[in-house]
mmCIF file of C-alpha atoms in Angstrom:
data_model
loop_
_atom_site.group_PDB
_atom_site.id
_atom_site.type_symbol
_atom_site.label_atom_id
_atom_site.label_comp_id
_atom_site.label_asym_id
_atom_site.label_seq_id
_atom_site.Cartn_x
_atom_site.Cartn_y
_atom_site.Cartn_z
ATOM 1 C CA UNK A 92 0.078 -0.051 -0.131
ATOM 2 C CA UNK A 93 1.563 3.548 -1.009
ATOM 3 C CA UNK A 94 2.397 5.488 1.946
ATOM 4 C CA UNK A 95 1.442 9.117 2.360
ATOM 5 C CA UNK A 96 5.081 9.924 1.272
ATOM 6 C CA UNK A 97 4.615 7.985 -1.667
ATOM 7 C CA UNK A 98 0.976 9.643 -2.449
ATOM 8 C CA UNK A 99 2.994 13.517 -1.490
ATOM 9 C CA UNK A 100 6.067 12.486 -3.828
ATOM 10 C CA UNK A 101 3.375 11.621 -6.609
ATOM 11 C CA UNK A 102 1.838 15.258 -6.395
ATOM 12 C CA UNK A 103 5.761 16.777 -6.178
ATOM 13 C CA UNK A 104 6.762 14.254 -8.823
ATOM 14 C CA UNK A 105 4.459 13.771 -11.714
ATOM 15 C CA UNK A 106 5.589 10.959 -13.671
ATOM 16 C CA UNK A 107 8.643 10.972 -15.653
ATOM 17 C CA UNK A 108 7.176 9.130 -18.748
ATOM 18 C CA UNK A 109 3.874 9.143 -20.385
ATOM 19 C CA UNK A 110 1.002 6.384 -19.506
ATOM 20 C CA UNK A 111 1.069 3.456 -21.334
ATOM 21 C CA UNK A 112 -1.652 3.189 -24.339
ATOM 22 C CA UNK A 113 -3.620 0.406 -22.468
ATOM 23 C CA UNK A 114 -6.547 0.661 -24.326
ATOM 24 C CA UNK A 115 -4.672 -0.037 -27.446
ATOM 25 C CA UNK A 116 -2.724 -2.808 -26.058
ATOM 26 C CA UNK A 117 -6.262 -4.253 -25.064
ATOM 27 C CA UNK A 118 -7.303 -3.963 -28.861
ATOM 28 C CA UNK A 119 -4.269 -5.505 -30.081
ATOM 29 C CA UNK A 120 -4.124 -8.350 -27.663
ATOM 30 C CA UNK A 121 -7.918 -9.201 -28.071
ATOM 31 C CA UNK A 122 -7.534 -9.105 -31.960
ATOM 32 C CA UNK A 123 -4.596 -11.830 -31.775
ATOM 33 C CA UNK A 124 -6.142 -13.974 -28.547
ATOM 34 C CA UNK A 125 -7.284 -16.832 -31.064
ATOM 35 C CA UNK A 126 -3.912 -17.342 -32.469
ATOM 36 C CA UNK A 127 -0.147 -18.225 -31.108
ATOM 37 C CA UNK A 128 0.403 -20.283 -28.361
ATOM 38 C CA UNK A 129 0.886 -19.426 -24.385
ATOM 39 C CA UNK A 130 4.526 -19.560 -23.038
ATOM 40 C CA UNK A 131 5.511 -19.048 -19.267
ATOM 41 C CA UNK A 132 8.823 -17.121 -18.774
ATOM 42 C CA UNK A 133 10.791 -17.326 -15.474
ATOM 43 C CA UNK A 134 12.972 -14.255 -14.562
ATOM 44 C CA UNK A 135 16.077 -13.907 -15.893
ATOM 45 C CA UNK A 136 14.487 -14.853 -19.517
ATOM 46 C CA UNK A 137 15.697 -12.892 -22.535
ATOM 47 C CA UNK A 138 13.338 -12.368 -25.194
ATOM 48 C CA UNK A 139 14.092 -11.621 -28.787
ATOM 49 C CA UNK A 140 11.500 -10.793 -31.140
ATOM 50 C CA UNK A 141 13.482 -12.564 -33.967
ATOM 51 C CA UNK A 142 15.005 -15.763 -33.280
ATOM 52 C CA UNK A 143 16.286 -18.356 -35.640
ATOM 53 C CA UNK A 144 14.978 -16.247 -38.396
ATOM 54 C CA UNK A 145 11.170 -16.452 -36.906
ATOM 55 C CA UNK A 146 9.549 -13.269 -36.009
ATOM 56 C CA UNK A 147 7.199 -13.003 -32.927
ATOM 57 C CA UNK A 148 5.013 -10.825 -30.909
ATOM 58 C CA UNK A 149 4.826 -11.243 -27.717
ATOM 59 C CA UNK A 150 1.621 -10.158 -25.850
ATOM 60 C CA UNK A 151 1.736 -10.113 -21.803
ATOM 61 C CA UNK A 152 -1.313 -9.442 -19.818
ATOM 62 C CA UNK A 153 1.215 -8.795 -16.525
ATOM 63 C CA UNK A 154 4.495 -9.115 -15.492
ATOM 64 C CA UNK A 155 7.668 -6.625 -14.687
ATOM 65 C CA UNK A 156 10.303 -6.190 -17.599
ATOM 66 C CA UNK A 157 13.085 -4.386 -18.583
ATOM 67 C CA UNK A 158 14.264 -3.421 -22.045
ATOM 68 C CA UNK A 159 18.035 -3.860 -22.282
ATOM 69 C CA UNK A 160 20.481 -2.774 -25.121
ATOM 70 C CA UNK A 161 22.447 -5.614 -26.773
ATOM 71 C CA UNK A 162 25.771 -3.814 -27.229
ATOM 72 C CA UNK A 163 26.492 -2.686 -23.478
ATOM 73 C CA UNK A 164 23.563 -4.055 -21.545
ATOM 74 C CA UNK A 165 22.304 -0.577 -20.823
ATOM 75 C CA UNK A 166 18.610 -0.857 -19.200
ATOM 76 C CA UNK A 167 16.515 1.535 -21.604
ATOM 77 C CA UNK A 168 13.370 1.461 -20.020
ATOM 78 C CA UNK A 169 11.640 -1.181 -17.408
ATOM 79 C CA UNK A 170 7.818 -1.585 -17.519
ATOM 80 C CA UNK A 171 5.029 -3.329 -15.271
ATOM 81 C CA UNK A 172 1.827 -4.324 -16.685
ATOM 82 C CA UNK A 173 0.328 -5.394 -19.573
ATOM 83 C CA UNK A 174 2.643 -5.281 -22.877
ATOM 84 C CA UNK A 175 2.927 -6.115 -26.472
ATOM 85 C CA UNK A 176 6.417 -6.685 -27.475
ATOM 86 C CA UNK A 177 8.150 -7.295 -30.973
ATOM 87 C CA UNK A 178 6.296 -4.902 -33.374
ATOM 88 C CA UNK A 179 9.005 -2.424 -34.450
ATOM 89 C CA UNK A 180 11.898 -5.291 -34.341
ATOM 90 C CA UNK A 181 9.841 -7.295 -36.642
ATOM 91 C CA UNK A 182 8.872 -4.435 -38.859
ATOM 92 C CA UNK A 183 12.299 -3.029 -39.118
ATOM 93 C CA UNK A 184 14.792 -5.606 -37.933
ATOM 94 C CA UNK A 185 17.737 -4.074 -36.037
ATOM 95 C CA UNK A 186 18.769 -6.524 -33.243
ATOM 96 C CA UNK A 187 19.595 -3.587 -31.218
ATOM 97 C CA UNK A 188 17.932 -4.886 -27.627
ATOM 98 C CA UNK A 189 15.804 -7.589 -26.008
ATOM 99 C CA UNK A 190 13.491 -7.860 -23.093
ATOM 100 C CA UNK A 191 14.422 -9.332 -19.796
ATOM 101 C CA UNK A 192 11.477 -11.053 -17.562
ATOM 102 C CA UNK A 193 11.951 -9.805 -13.820
ATOM 103 C CA UNK A 194 9.092 -12.262 -12.643
ATOM 104 C CA UNK A 195 7.544 -15.210 -13.806
ATOM 105 C CA UNK A 196 4.910 -14.198 -16.245
ATOM 106 C CA UNK A 197 2.736 -15.908 -19.305
ATOM 107 C CA UNK A 198 2.809 -14.314 -22.838
ATOM 108 C CA UNK A 199 1.015 -15.146 -25.869
ATOM 109 C CA UNK A 200 3.343 -15.712 -28.683
ATOM 110 C CA UNK A 201 2.180 -15.033 -32.179
ATOM 111 C CA UNK A 202 3.844 -15.193 -35.268
ATOM 112 C CA UNK A 203 4.487 -11.807 -36.574
ATOM 113 C CA UNK A 204 3.268 -12.390 -40.375
ATOM 114 C CA UNK A 205 -0.460 -13.680 -38.941
ATOM 115 C CA UNK A 206 -0.380 -10.591 -36.573
ATOM 116 C CA UNK A 207 0.219 -8.055 -39.011
ATOM 117 C CA UNK A 208 -2.178 -9.700 -41.463
ATOM 118 C CA UNK A 209 -4.785 -9.205 -38.907
ATOM 119 C CA UNK A 210 -3.899 -5.875 -38.470
ATOM 120 C CA UNK A 211 -4.533 -5.025 -41.878
ATOM 121 C CA UNK A 212 -7.735 -6.920 -42.211
ATOM 122 C CA UNK A 213 -9.346 -5.537 -38.660
ATOM 123 C CA UNK A 214 -7.667 -1.970 -39.772
ATOM 124 C CA UNK A 215 -5.626 -1.975 -36.552
ATOM 125 C CA UNK A 216 -2.443 -0.138 -37.629
ATOM 126 C CA UNK A 217 -3.734 3.206 -35.856
ATOM 127 C CA UNK A 218 -3.768 1.383 -32.246
ATOM 128 C CA UNK A 219 -0.323 -0.036 -33.411
ATOM 129 C CA UNK A 220 1.130 3.219 -34.524
ATOM 130 C CA UNK A 221 -0.117 4.523 -30.980
ATOM 131 C CA UNK A 222 1.805 1.985 -29.065
ATOM 132 C CA UNK A 223 4.984 2.517 -31.320
ATOM 133 C CA UNK A 224 4.308 6.032 -30.547
ATOM 134 C CA UNK A 225 4.479 5.704 -26.886
ATOM 135 C CA UNK A 226 7.666 3.339 -27.377
ATOM 136 C CA UNK A 227 9.470 6.778 -28.994
ATOM 137 C CA UNK A 228 8.056 9.056 -26.355
ATOM 138 C CA UNK A 229 9.536 6.750 -23.579
ATOM 139 C CA UNK A 230 13.056 6.417 -25.379
ATOM 140 C CA UNK A 231 13.337 10.560 -26.389
ATOM 141 C CA UNK A 232 12.135 11.388 -22.803
ATOM 142 C CA UNK A 233 14.908 9.109 -21.407
ATOM 143 C CA UNK A 234 17.756 10.488 -23.656
ATOM 144 C CA UNK A 235 16.606 14.232 -22.270
ATOM 145 C CA UNK A 236 17.149 12.886 -18.627
ATOM 146 C CA UNK A 237 20.539 11.496 -19.146
ATOM 147 C CA UNK A 238 22.078 13.247 -22.088
ATOM 148 C CA UNK A 239 24.103 16.677 -21.788
ATOM 149 C CA UNK A 240 23.279 16.548 -17.933
ATOM 150 C CA UNK A 241 25.634 16.525 -15.312
ATOM 151 C CA UNK A 242 25.810 13.039 -12.836
ATOM 152 C CA UNK A 243 23.617 14.456 -10.481
ATOM 153 C CA UNK A 244 20.874 14.941 -12.690
ATOM 154 C CA UNK A 245 21.118 11.723 -14.078
ATOM 155 C CA UNK A 246 20.858 10.520 -10.421
ATOM 156 C CA UNK A 247 18.078 12.660 -9.814
ATOM 157 C CA UNK A 248 16.216 11.435 -12.310
ATOM 158 C CA UNK A 249 16.743 7.643 -11.716
ATOM 159 C CA UNK A 250 15.964 8.256 -8.078
ATOM 160 C CA UNK A 251 12.469 9.768 -9.027
ATOM 161 C CA UNK A 252 12.085 6.984 -11.486
ATOM 162 C CA UNK A 253 12.727 4.466 -8.953
ATOM 163 C CA UNK A 254 10.639 5.873 -6.229
ATOM 164 C CA UNK A 255 7.440 6.063 -8.899
ATOM 165 C CA UNK A 256 7.666 2.113 -8.858
ATOM 166 C CA UNK A 257 5.093 -0.187 -6.755
ATOM 167 C CA UNK A 258 6.580 -0.778 -3.273
ATOM 168 C CA UNK A 259 6.451 -4.527 -3.816
ATOM 169 C CA UNK A 260 9.083 -4.030 -6.571
ATOM 170 C CA UNK A 261 11.034 -1.066 -5.205
ATOM 171 C CA UNK A 262 11.614 -2.981 -1.703
ATOM 172 C CA UNK A 263 13.874 -5.503 -3.808
ATOM 173 C CA UNK A 264 15.888 -3.206 -5.797
ATOM 174 C CA UNK A 265 19.554 -1.966 -4.948
ATOM 175 C CA UNK A 266 19.383 1.937 -5.526
ATOM 176 C CA UNK A 267 22.899 2.077 -6.601
ATOM 177 C CA UNK A 268 22.515 -0.982 -8.828
ATOM 178 C CA UNK A 269 19.392 0.521 -10.493
ATOM 179 C CA UNK A 270 21.071 3.582 -11.255
ATOM 180 C CA UNK A 271 24.184 2.205 -12.270
ATOM 181 C CA UNK A 272 22.338 -0.281 -14.616
ATOM 182 C CA UNK A 273 20.146 2.735 -16.209
ATOM 183 C CA UNK A 274 23.299 5.672 -16.631
ATOM 184 C CA UNK A 275 26.406 3.408 -16.645
ATOM 185 C CA UNK A 276 27.887 6.110 -14.288
ATOM 186 C CA UNK A 277 30.584 4.843 -12.265
ATOM 187 C CA UNK A 278 29.747 3.521 -9.014
ATOM 188 C CA UNK A 279 31.967 5.822 -7.046
ATOM 189 C CA UNK A 280 30.310 8.919 -8.782
ATOM 190 C CA UNK A 281 26.770 7.352 -7.701
ATOM 191 C CA UNK A 282 27.597 6.465 -4.256
ATOM 192 C CA UNK A 283 28.995 10.010 -3.563
ATOM 193 C CA UNK A 284 26.343 11.966 -4.838
ATOM 194 C CA UNK A 285 23.824 9.196 -2.590
ATOM 195 C CA UNK A 286 25.836 9.948 0.121
ATOM 196 C CA UNK A 287 25.559 13.887 0.046
ATOM 197 C CA UNK A 288 21.730 13.395 -0.722
ATOM 198 C CA UNK A 289 21.407 11.185 2.556
ATOM 199 C CA UNK A 290 23.525 13.635 4.587
ATOM 200 C CA UNK A 291 21.271 16.048 3.581
ATOM 201 C CA UNK A 292 18.296 14.149 4.748
ATOM 202 C CA UNK A 293 17.034 14.440 1.244
ATOM 203 C CA UNK A 294 16.819 10.570 0.787
ATOM 204 C CA UNK A 295 16.110 7.467 2.969
ATOM 205 C CA UNK A 296 18.270 4.432 2.171
ATOM 206 C CA UNK A 297 18.287 1.200 4.328
ATOM 207 C CA UNK A 298 20.194 -1.642 3.540
ATOM 208 C CA UNK A 299 20.521 -0.288 -0.220
ATOM 209 C CA UNK A 300 17.061 0.030 -0.473
ATOM 210 C CA UNK A 301 15.534 3.286 -1.298
ATOM 211 C CA UNK A 302 12.594 4.328 1.545
ATOM 212 C CA UNK A 303 11.758 7.503 0.529
ATOM 213 C CA UNK A 304 12.545 10.793 -0.987
ATOM 214 C CA UNK A 305 11.815 14.611 -0.167
ATOM 215 C CA UNK A 306 12.177 17.437 -2.382
ATOM 216 C CA UNK A 307 15.423 16.740 -4.230
ATOM 217 C CA UNK A 308 17.690 19.746 -5.289
ATOM 218 C CA UNK A 309 17.362 20.451 -9.077
ATOM 219 C CA UNK A 310 21.188 21.024 -9.190
ATOM 220 C CA UNK A 311 24.374 19.490 -7.239
#
């Protein structure tokens, strides 16, 4: 259950990212509900939309996932809940990232060619475009948070992002790991900034877990 501090921080720090297009995800998932197969995935599983030259879409009704950049393991984004993964990669193969499963979940795995045929038959490319636009917004905003800004601003943004997660997720995440995986800042830099914030009573961290944040300074 969110605490009073969680609720207050939600007012002070609006979400860093736009809301997921759940209505569009539901429409696409419903259209593909009768094809493909159900598969269960365990934590740590790495999912690629194209495997052995076979293109597939993955429709998740629930779960917690991270999108990882192949070249260096950088965490590009994380999401919990409904998700349709693989459309962009199957349309324009690049192999630049994969989906990492963070908690046990089930997905409907659908051959991409069948899915795209249904999108055309049922005139569903508009919700597809809306979903892809959301992904573009996520990654564009991520660049704003991390490119051309100071190390402190990177840490500040990731603290806000971490604090926005559900408490049951946040309580299992090490603060420094979360920030380093998403920024690739030196750990010594991260720990120095966190130490200053703790001494200033801006954050409460216990055993490496983020318990609370107050109004963080905009600059370091």
